[in-house]
mmCIF file of C-alpha atoms and ligand atoms in Angstrom:
data_model
loop_
_atom_site.group_PDB
_atom_site.id
_atom_site.type_symbol
_atom_site.label_atom_id
_atom_site.label_comp_id
_atom_site.label_asym_id
_atom_site.label_seq_id
_atom_site.Cartn_x
_atom_site.Cartn_y
_atom_site.Cartn_z
ATOM 1 C CA MET A 1 -19.579 22.446 -19.467
ATOM 2 C CA GLN A 2 -18.799 19.520 -18.562
ATOM 3 C CA GLU A 3 -17.791 18.808 -14.956
ATOM 4 C CA ILE A 4 -14.153 18.506 -13.767
ATOM 5 C CA LYS A 5 -13.300 15.110 -12.591
ATOM 6 C CA LEU A 6 -10.222 13.784 -11.402
ATOM 7 C CA LYS A 7 -9.265 10.379 -12.301
ATOM 8 C CA ILE A 8 -8.224 7.687 -10.074
ATOM 9 C CA ALA A 9 -6.391 4.297 -11.334
ATOM 10 C CA VAL A 10 -6.846 1.602 -8.832
ATOM 11 C CA GLN A 11 -6.213 -2.243 -9.566
ATOM 12 C CA LYS A 12 -8.903 -3.775 -11.186
ATOM 13 C CA SER A 13 -8.534 -7.387 -9.502
ATOM 14 C CA GLY A 14 -5.457 -8.124 -7.182
ATOM 15 C CA ARG A 15 -4.218 -7.726 -3.970
ATOM 16 C CA LEU A 16 -4.949 -3.727 -3.826
ATOM 17 C CA SER A 17 -8.169 -3.611 -4.931
ATOM 18 C CA ASP A 18 -10.434 -4.315 -2.413
ATOM 19 C CA ASP A 19 -8.603 -2.083 0.084
ATOM 20 C CA SER A 20 -8.396 0.659 -2.707
ATOM 21 C CA ILE A 21 -12.163 0.292 -3.122
ATOM 22 C CA ASN A 22 -12.628 0.598 0.326
ATOM 23 C CA LEU A 23 -10.618 3.456 1.031
ATOM 24 C CA LEU A 24 -12.305 5.747 -1.604
ATOM 25 C CA LYS A 25 -16.038 4.123 -0.057
ATOM 26 C CA ARG A 26 -14.788 4.914 3.727
ATOM 27 C CA CYS A 27 -13.895 8.709 1.647
ATOM 28 C CA GLY A 28 -17.307 8.915 1.103
ATOM 29 C CA VAL A 29 -17.145 8.307 -2.634
ATOM 30 C CA LYS A 30 -20.073 6.049 -3.968
ATOM 31 C CA PHE A 31 -19.481 4.632 -7.118
ATOM 32 C CA ASN A 32 -20.168 0.636 -9.115
ATOM 33 C CA ASN A 33 -17.427 -1.070 -9.275
ATOM 34 C CA GLY A 34 -19.835 -4.248 -10.836
ATOM 35 C CA LEU A 35 -17.725 -6.968 -12.084
ATOM 36 C CA GLY A 36 -15.829 -6.322 -15.552
ATOM 37 C CA LYS A 37 -16.061 -2.707 -14.860
ATOM 38 C CA LEU A 38 -13.371 -0.465 -16.459
ATOM 39 C CA LYS A 39 -14.367 2.864 -15.633
ATOM 40 C CA SER A 40 -16.880 4.195 -13.091
ATOM 41 C CA GLU A 41 -18.076 7.613 -12.268
ATOM 42 C CA ALA A 42 -18.717 8.678 -8.469
ATOM 43 C CA GLU A 43 -22.561 9.750 -8.055
ATOM 44 C CA ASN A 44 -21.354 12.132 -5.029
ATOM 45 C CA PHE A 45 -17.945 13.380 -6.073
ATOM 46 C CA PRO A 46 -16.204 14.831 -8.696
ATOM 47 C CA VAL A 47 -14.098 11.306 -9.562
ATOM 48 C CA GLU A 48 -13.773 9.058 -12.119
ATOM 49 C CA ILE A 49 -12.438 5.466 -11.327
ATOM 50 C CA TYR A 50 -10.372 3.361 -13.755
ATOM 51 C CA PHE A 51 -9.587 0.172 -12.621
ATOM 52 C CA LEU A 52 -6.234 -1.555 -14.513
ATOM 53 C CA ARG A 53 -3.415 -3.567 -14.055
ATOM 54 C CA ASP A 54 -1.356 -2.818 -11.328
ATOM 55 C CA ASP A 55 2.017 -2.674 -13.641
ATOM 56 C CA ASP A 56 0.281 -0.041 -15.978
ATOM 57 C CA ILE A 57 -0.559 2.699 -13.512
ATOM 58 C CA PRO A 58 2.461 4.489 -13.001
ATOM 59 C CA GLN A 59 2.794 4.933 -17.183
ATOM 60 C CA TYR A 60 -0.930 6.022 -17.183
ATOM 61 C CA VAL A 61 -0.350 8.719 -14.527
ATOM 62 C CA GLU A 62 2.691 9.738 -16.137
ATOM 63 C CA ASP A 63 1.102 10.184 -19.582
ATOM 64 C CA ASN A 64 -2.208 11.951 -18.129
ATOM 65 C CA VAL A 65 -4.668 9.016 -18.921
ATOM 66 C CA ALA A 66 -5.467 9.091 -15.343
ATOM 67 C CA ASP A 67 -4.482 11.839 -12.552
ATOM 68 C CA VAL A 68 -3.524 10.181 -9.625
ATOM 69 C CA GLY A 69 -3.416 6.070 -8.812
ATOM 70 C CA ILE A 70 -2.885 3.723 -5.901
ATOM 71 C CA VAL A 71 -0.204 1.500 -6.195
ATOM 72 C CA GLY A 72 2.710 -0.380 -4.374
ATOM 73 C CA GLU A 73 5.795 1.427 -3.850
ATOM 74 C CA ASN A 74 7.438 -1.836 -5.607
ATOM 75 C CA VAL A 75 5.897 -1.329 -8.745
ATOM 76 C CA LEU A 76 6.248 2.554 -8.857
ATOM 77 C CA ALA A 77 10.022 1.829 -7.996
ATOM 78 C CA GLU A 78 10.247 -0.589 -10.897
ATOM 79 C CA ALA A 79 8.633 1.401 -13.543
ATOM 80 C CA CYS A 80 10.716 4.739 -12.907
ATOM 81 C CA LYS A 81 8.223 7.042 -13.818
ATOM 82 C CA LYS A 82 7.877 10.557 -13.381
ATOM 83 C CA VAL A 83 5.104 10.800 -10.919
ATOM 84 C CA ASP A 84 4.401 12.310 -7.614
ATOM 85 C CA THR A 85 4.421 10.040 -4.273
ATOM 86 C CA ILE A 86 1.419 12.169 -2.335
ATOM 87 C CA GLU A 87 0.611 9.404 0.793
ATOM 88 C CA LYS A 88 1.065 6.342 1.929
ATOM 89 C CA LEU A 89 -1.615 4.168 2.613
ATOM 90 C CA GLY A 90 -0.898 1.811 5.059
ATOM 91 C CA PHE A 91 -2.171 -1.178 3.325
ATOM 92 C CA GLY A 92 -0.315 -3.603 0.660
ATOM 93 C CA LYS A 93 2.460 -4.200 3.068
ATOM 94 C CA CYS A 94 5.265 -6.587 1.744
ATOM 95 C CA ARG A 95 8.695 -6.688 1.172
ATOM 96 C CA LEU A 96 10.500 -7.274 -1.784
ATOM 97 C CA SER A 97 13.473 -10.212 -0.978
ATOM 98 C CA LEU A 98 16.226 -12.153 -2.018
ATOM 99 C CA ALA A 99 15.590 -15.560 -1.596
ATOM 100 C CA VAL A 100 18.023 -18.956 -1.787
ATOM 101 C CA PRO A 101 17.449 -22.846 -1.789
ATOM 102 C CA LYS A 102 17.244 -24.218 1.587
ATOM 103 C CA ASP A 103 20.711 -25.797 0.959
ATOM 104 C CA PHE A 104 22.511 -22.776 -0.105
ATOM 105 C CA GLN A 105 25.298 -21.644 2.185
ATOM 106 C CA TYR A 106 24.278 -18.412 2.492
ATOM 107 C CA GLN A 107 26.736 -15.663 4.604
ATOM 108 C CA SER A 108 26.519 -12.354 2.784
ATOM 109 C CA LEU A 109 25.190 -10.534 -0.070
ATOM 110 C CA LYS A 110 28.651 -11.309 -1.924
ATOM 111 C CA ASP A 111 27.794 -14.821 -2.227
ATOM 112 C CA PHE A 112 25.267 -13.477 -5.014
ATOM 113 C CA ASP A 113 28.232 -12.727 -7.176
ATOM 114 C CA GLY A 114 27.978 -14.823 -10.313
ATOM 115 C CA LYS A 115 24.716 -16.224 -9.636
ATOM 116 C CA ARG A 116 21.530 -16.192 -11.754
ATOM 117 C CA ILE A 117 18.738 -14.566 -9.947
ATOM 118 C CA ALA A 118 15.173 -14.694 -11.342
ATOM 119 C CA THR A 119 12.936 -11.820 -10.716
ATOM 120 C CA THR A 120 10.219 -9.601 -12.224
ATOM 121 C CA TYR A 121 11.867 -6.424 -10.538
ATOM 122 C CA PRO A 122 14.985 -6.371 -12.764
ATOM 123 C CA GLN A 123 15.470 -2.207 -12.259
ATOM 124 C CA VAL A 124 15.122 -2.242 -8.553
ATOM 125 C CA LEU A 125 17.048 -5.511 -8.033
ATOM 126 C CA SER A 126 19.840 -3.943 -10.440
ATOM 127 C CA SER A 127 20.207 -0.818 -8.558
ATOM 128 C CA PHE A 128 20.002 -2.737 -4.983
ATOM 129 C CA PHE A 129 23.482 -5.132 -6.529
ATOM 130 C CA ALA A 130 25.147 -1.842 -7.990
ATOM 131 C CA ALA A 131 24.692 0.036 -4.486
ATOM 132 C CA ASN A 132 26.401 -3.065 -2.723
ATOM 133 C CA ASN A 133 28.767 -4.272 -5.433
ATOM 134 C CA VAL A 134 27.219 -7.175 -6.450
ATOM 135 C CA THR A 135 27.744 -8.643 -9.992
ATOM 136 C CA ALA A 136 24.765 -11.131 -10.486
ATOM 137 C CA GLU A 137 23.021 -12.292 -13.759
ATOM 138 C CA ILE A 138 19.616 -10.858 -13.254
ATOM 139 C CA HIS A 139 16.750 -13.131 -15.248
ATOM 140 C CA THR A 140 13.639 -11.163 -15.883
ATOM 141 C CA ILE A 141 10.487 -13.347 -15.804
ATOM 142 C CA SER A 142 7.117 -12.536 -15.471
ATOM 143 C CA GLY A 143 5.949 -14.829 -13.009
ATOM 144 C CA SER A 144 6.077 -17.901 -10.651
ATOM 145 C CA VAL A 145 9.506 -16.694 -9.615
ATOM 146 C CA GLU A 146 9.605 -18.905 -6.788
ATOM 147 C CA ILE A 147 9.964 -21.828 -8.900
ATOM 148 C CA ALA A 148 12.788 -21.002 -10.709
ATOM 149 C CA PRO A 149 15.445 -22.458 -8.678
ATOM 150 C CA SER A 150 13.683 -26.022 -8.559
ATOM 151 C CA ILE A 151 13.805 -25.851 -12.911
ATOM 152 C CA ASN A 152 17.622 -25.092 -12.549
ATOM 153 C CA LEU A 153 16.506 -21.669 -14.211
ATOM 154 C CA ALA A 154 18.258 -19.322 -11.650
ATOM 155 C CA ASP A 155 20.209 -20.080 -8.278
ATOM 156 C CA ALA A 156 18.455 -17.684 -6.322
ATOM 157 C CA ILE A 157 15.209 -15.385 -6.603
ATOM 158 C CA CYS A 158 14.194 -11.881 -5.594
ATOM 159 C CA ASP A 159 10.324 -11.504 -4.809
ATOM 160 C CA LEU A 160 7.884 -10.116 -2.891
ATOM 161 C CA VAL A 161 6.971 -11.694 0.413
ATOM 162 C CA SER A 162 4.286 -10.908 3.135
ATOM 163 C CA SER A 163 4.052 -14.067 5.375
ATOM 164 C CA GLY A 164 7.120 -16.000 3.644
ATOM 165 C CA SER A 165 4.854 -19.301 3.130
ATOM 166 C CA THR A 166 5.062 -19.351 -0.545
ATOM 167 C CA LEU A 167 8.696 -19.216 -0.163
ATOM 168 C CA PHE A 168 8.650 -21.965 2.707
ATOM 169 C CA THR A 169 6.267 -24.445 0.434
ATOM 170 C CA ASN A 170 9.173 -23.806 -2.488
ATOM 171 C CA GLY A 171 11.984 -24.923 -0.471
ATOM 172 C CA LEU A 172 13.271 -21.401 -0.394
ATOM 173 C CA ARG A 173 14.631 -19.177 2.424
ATOM 174 C CA GLU A 174 14.606 -15.104 2.774
ATOM 175 C CA VAL A 175 17.827 -13.911 3.130
ATOM 176 C CA GLU A 176 17.993 -10.353 2.373
ATOM 177 C CA THR A 177 15.170 -7.251 2.166
ATOM 178 C CA VAL A 178 15.912 -5.221 -1.107
ATOM 179 C CA MET A 179 12.920 -3.030 -0.070
ATOM 180 C CA GLN A 180 9.748 -2.529 1.855
ATOM 181 C CA SER A 181 6.686 -1.638 0.261
ATOM 182 C CA GLU A 182 3.039 -0.705 0.821
ATOM 183 C CA ALA A 183 0.390 1.358 -1.092
ATOM 184 C CA VAL A 184 0.660 4.615 -2.053
ATOM 185 C CA LEU A 185 -1.204 7.467 -3.832
ATOM 186 C CA ILE A 186 0.667 8.686 -6.681
ATOM 187 C CA ALA A 187 -0.315 11.796 -9.143
ATOM 188 C CA ARG A 188 0.814 13.421 -11.938
ATOM 189 C CA LYS A 189 3.147 16.404 -11.978
ATOM 190 C CA THR A 190 1.013 19.275 -12.871
ATOM 191 C CA LEU A 191 -2.567 18.843 -12.278
ATOM 192 C CA GLY A 192 -3.839 22.539 -12.486
ATOM 193 C CA ALA A 193 -5.880 24.257 -9.701
ATOM 194 C CA ASP A 194 -9.415 22.554 -10.299
ATOM 195 C CA LEU A 195 -7.994 19.022 -10.398
ATOM 196 C CA GLN A 196 -5.611 19.982 -7.387
ATOM 197 C CA ALA A 197 -8.599 21.145 -5.337
ATOM 198 C CA ILE A 198 -10.674 17.881 -5.676
ATOM 199 C CA LEU A 199 -7.149 16.020 -4.992
ATOM 200 C CA ASP A 200 -6.648 17.859 -2.055
ATOM 201 C CA LYS A 201 -10.279 17.193 -0.550
ATOM 202 C CA LEU A 202 -9.933 13.643 -1.333
ATOM 203 C CA LEU A 203 -6.923 13.671 0.624
ATOM 204 C CA PHE A 204 -8.265 15.442 3.588
ATOM 205 C CA ARG A 205 -10.602 12.725 3.898
ATOM 206 C CA ILE A 206 -7.923 10.079 3.116
ATOM 207 C CA LYS A 207 -5.952 11.212 6.053
ATOM 208 C CA SER A 208 -9.021 10.963 8.484
ATOM 209 C CA VAL A 209 -9.594 7.545 7.536
ATOM 210 C CA LYS A 210 -6.201 6.642 7.962
ATOM 211 C CA ALA A 211 -6.411 8.341 11.402
ATOM 212 C CA ALA A 212 -9.311 6.700 12.339
ATOM 213 C CA LYS A 213 -8.040 3.113 11.721
ATOM 214 C CA GLN A 214 -4.536 4.124 13.939
ATOM 215 C CA ASN A 215 -6.820 5.145 16.959
ATOM 216 C CA LYS A 216 -9.681 3.530 18.963
ATOM 217 C CA TYR A 217 -12.473 5.017 20.643
ATOM 218 C CA ILE A 218 -12.039 4.154 24.470
ATOM 219 C CA LEU A 219 -14.750 4.680 27.379
ATOM 220 C CA LEU A 220 -13.837 3.338 31.099
ATOM 221 C CA ASN A 221 -15.237 4.094 34.654
ATOM 222 C CA ALA A 222 -12.940 5.500 36.790
ATOM 223 C CA PRO A 223 -12.549 5.750 40.838
ATOM 224 C CA ASN A 224 -12.265 9.465 41.478
ATOM 225 C CA GLU A 225 -9.192 8.936 43.782
ATOM 226 C CA ASN A 226 -6.942 7.837 40.649
ATOM 227 C CA LEU A 227 -8.644 10.080 38.307
ATOM 228 C CA ALA A 228 -5.895 12.181 37.620
ATOM 229 C CA GLU A 229 -3.299 9.535 36.926
ATOM 230 C CA ILE A 230 -5.903 7.939 34.530
ATOM 231 C CA ILE A 231 -6.252 10.760 32.687
ATOM 232 C CA ARG A 232 -2.785 11.181 32.105
ATOM 233 C CA LEU A 233 -2.701 7.891 30.550
ATOM 234 C CA LEU A 234 -5.400 8.799 27.770
ATOM 235 C CA PRO A 235 -4.164 12.116 26.428
ATOM 236 C CA GLY A 236 -6.770 12.030 23.754
ATOM 237 C CA MET A 237 -7.226 14.528 20.753
ATOM 238 C CA ARG A 238 -6.808 17.375 23.427
ATOM 239 C CA SER A 239 -8.257 15.905 26.625
ATOM 240 C CA PRO A 240 -10.554 13.124 27.880
ATOM 241 C CA SER A 241 -13.864 14.151 28.408
ATOM 242 C CA VAL A 242 -14.934 13.695 32.115
ATOM 243 C CA LEU A 243 -18.808 12.766 33.161
ATOM 244 C CA PRO A 244 -19.463 12.296 36.776
ATOM 245 C CA LEU A 245 -21.530 8.487 37.113
ATOM 246 C CA ALA A 246 -24.605 8.215 39.010
ATOM 247 C CA GLU A 247 -22.714 6.322 41.931
ATOM 248 C CA SER A 248 -20.618 8.777 44.053
ATOM 249 C CA ASN A 249 -16.885 8.798 43.493
ATOM 250 C CA TRP A 250 -16.846 7.226 40.140
ATOM 251 C CA SER A 251 -16.141 9.043 36.939
ATOM 252 C CA SER A 252 -16.717 8.018 32.998
ATOM 253 C CA VAL A 253 -13.862 8.653 31.268
ATOM 254 C CA HIS A 254 -14.090 9.109 27.129
ATOM 255 C CA SER A 255 -10.903 9.327 25.085
ATOM 256 C CA VAL A 256 -9.026 8.120 22.124
ATOM 257 C CA VAL A 257 -6.121 5.881 22.219
ATOM 258 C CA ASN A 258 -3.318 4.858 19.454
ATOM 259 C CA GLU A 259 -3.727 1.482 18.244
ATOM 260 C CA ASN A 260 -0.110 0.694 18.823
ATOM 261 C CA ASP A 261 -0.060 1.207 22.483
ATOM 262 C CA PHE A 262 -3.451 0.360 22.993
ATOM 263 C CA TRP A 263 -2.902 -2.758 25.282
ATOM 264 C CA GLN A 264 -0.303 -1.261 27.109
ATOM 265 C CA VAL A 265 -2.761 1.450 27.991
ATOM 266 C CA VAL A 266 -5.507 -1.276 28.689
ATOM 267 C CA GLU A 267 -3.069 -2.936 31.480
ATOM 268 C CA SER A 268 -2.056 0.468 32.969
ATOM 269 C CA LEU A 269 -6.007 1.599 33.092
ATOM 270 C CA LYS A 270 -7.190 -1.817 35.167
ATOM 271 C CA SER A 271 -4.008 -1.454 37.377
ATOM 272 C CA LYS A 272 -5.402 1.852 38.676
ATOM 273 C CA GLY A 273 -8.918 0.527 38.868
ATOM 274 C CA ALA A 274 -10.520 1.631 35.732
ATOM 275 C CA GLU A 275 -13.751 -0.571 35.183
ATOM 276 C CA GLY A 276 -16.015 -1.346 32.522
ATOM 277 C CA ILE A 277 -13.795 -0.735 29.880
ATOM 278 C CA LEU A 278 -15.243 -0.092 26.157
ATOM 279 C CA VAL A 279 -13.454 0.148 22.900
ATOM 280 C CA LEU A 280 -14.796 1.331 19.959
ATOM 281 C CA ALA A 281 -13.602 1.663 16.166
ATOM 282 C CA ILE A 282 -13.646 4.995 14.633
ATOM 283 C CA ASP A 283 -15.153 5.703 11.276
ATOM 284 C CA GLN A 284 -13.291 8.982 10.812
ATOM 285 C CA MET A 285 -10.876 10.972 12.611
ATOM 286 C CA ILE A 286 -11.110 14.820 11.498
ATOM 287 C CA GLN A 287 -8.048 16.620 12.380
HETATM 288 P P1 ATP B 301 -2.347 -7.475 -12.031
HETATM 289 O O1 ATP B 301 -3.301 -8.509 -12.306
HETATM 290 O O2 ATP B 301 -2.862 -6.129 -11.558
HETATM 291 O O3 ATP B 301 -0.908 -7.086 -12.468
HETATM 292 P P2 ATP B 301 -0.764 -8.710 -9.791
HETATM 293 O O4 ATP B 301 -0.727 -9.883 -9.865
HETATM 294 O O5 ATP B 301 0.767 -8.412 -10.563
HETATM 295 O O6 ATP B 301 -1.842 -8.086 -10.408
HETATM 296 P P3 ATP B 301 -0.952 -8.486 -7.322
HETATM 297 O O7 ATP B 301 -0.235 -9.929 -7.111
HETATM 298 O O8 ATP B 301 -2.338 -8.768 -7.224
HETATM 299 O O9 ATP B 301 -0.303 -8.029 -8.704
HETATM 300 O O10 ATP B 301 -0.117 -7.847 -6.042
HETATM 301 C C1 ATP B 301 -0.401 -6.453 -6.166
HETATM 302 C C2 ATP B 301 0.343 -5.490 -5.153
HETATM 303 O O11 ATP B 301 -0.019 -6.217 -3.848
HETATM 304 C C3 ATP B 301 1.828 -5.763 -5.317
HETATM 305 O O12 ATP B 301 2.606 -5.411 -6.479
HETATM 306 C C4 ATP B 301 2.263 -5.172 -3.886
HETATM 307 O O13 ATP B 301 2.612 -3.911 -4.112
HETATM 308 C C5 ATP B 301 0.997 -5.740 -2.986
HETATM 309 N N1 ATP B 301 1.150 -6.868 -2.566
HETATM 310 C C6 ATP B 301 1.147 -6.898 -0.961
HETATM 311 N N2 ATP B 301 1.319 -8.190 -0.675
HETATM 312 C C7 ATP B 301 1.953 -8.919 -1.594
HETATM 313 C C8 ATP B 301 2.587 -10.417 -1.383
HETATM 314 N N3 ATP B 301 2.662 -11.243 -0.535
HETATM 315 N N4 ATP B 301 2.754 -10.795 -2.522
HETATM 316 C C9 ATP B 301 2.541 -10.221 -3.862
HETATM 317 N N5 ATP B 301 2.448 -8.729 -4.133
HETATM 318 C C10 ATP B 301 2.124 -8.268 -2.561
HETATM 319 MG MG1 MG B 302 0.865 -6.636 -12.052
#
């Protein structure tokens, strides 16, 4: 009997490709993603990876061509397909924004009334305008949206932005955020027990990789007189490990800190006399 495999769709080549492939590899899934490959079977985990255009992924997942997929929330929202969002993946972060030419006197959303807006996201944009009582003319184009105002195809645009540098080089100014987006794992509505079991395993690994990325392993030497306060700064997973140093009155403290408050914690630790602070990346964090 043929082994059951979970079919995973990822972007073939684009902004999500490297992060999607690296995520699967960090989950211990070994596969060959050589150039031009359309499909690859993992050697050590029951999955098959399909390399596709990102816009097609929601449709393929809905239609059962793939069981799960990795795609931007922006693409998912535009596609309006019946699939489940399983997990946010923390990469491919961007926003869908409205931008106007620099000399456009922008005050509020009402300024878009009667204007022509170029976008590749007509569904998301029309819902946003409807929710905000704006009546604008949406022009759907398939790419290079940022040049539309300069060739008089539109008065403003709605496009994906991360740093804003593309807008700036094209003389545009971001004025409203329509939606925030990041890559998500999506799944077909009814997977069945066998495929669900594979997905659960994969998801457990994905969560461990995500947690590891958000945390750092920290080691330091602490004077025993301030040990209690230093321990309070480092709650860790359960509590920090404390080992005596060869030098009396000093201890070595090992713990895990969240990336978000990392520098603040380090500053407080130093003010409590911590020395020899080492910070290491974590590969996996099993919770
Ligand atoms: P494909 O050939 O697969 O259709 P594409 O050209 O449509 O690719 P990319 O530009 O590779 O798509 O972007 C893929 C996804 O990356 C976007 O849908 C979005 O979710 C995310 N992304 C993150 N930052 C940005 C950004 N600054 N501009 C565009 N997309 C971004
Ligand atoms: Mg695309």
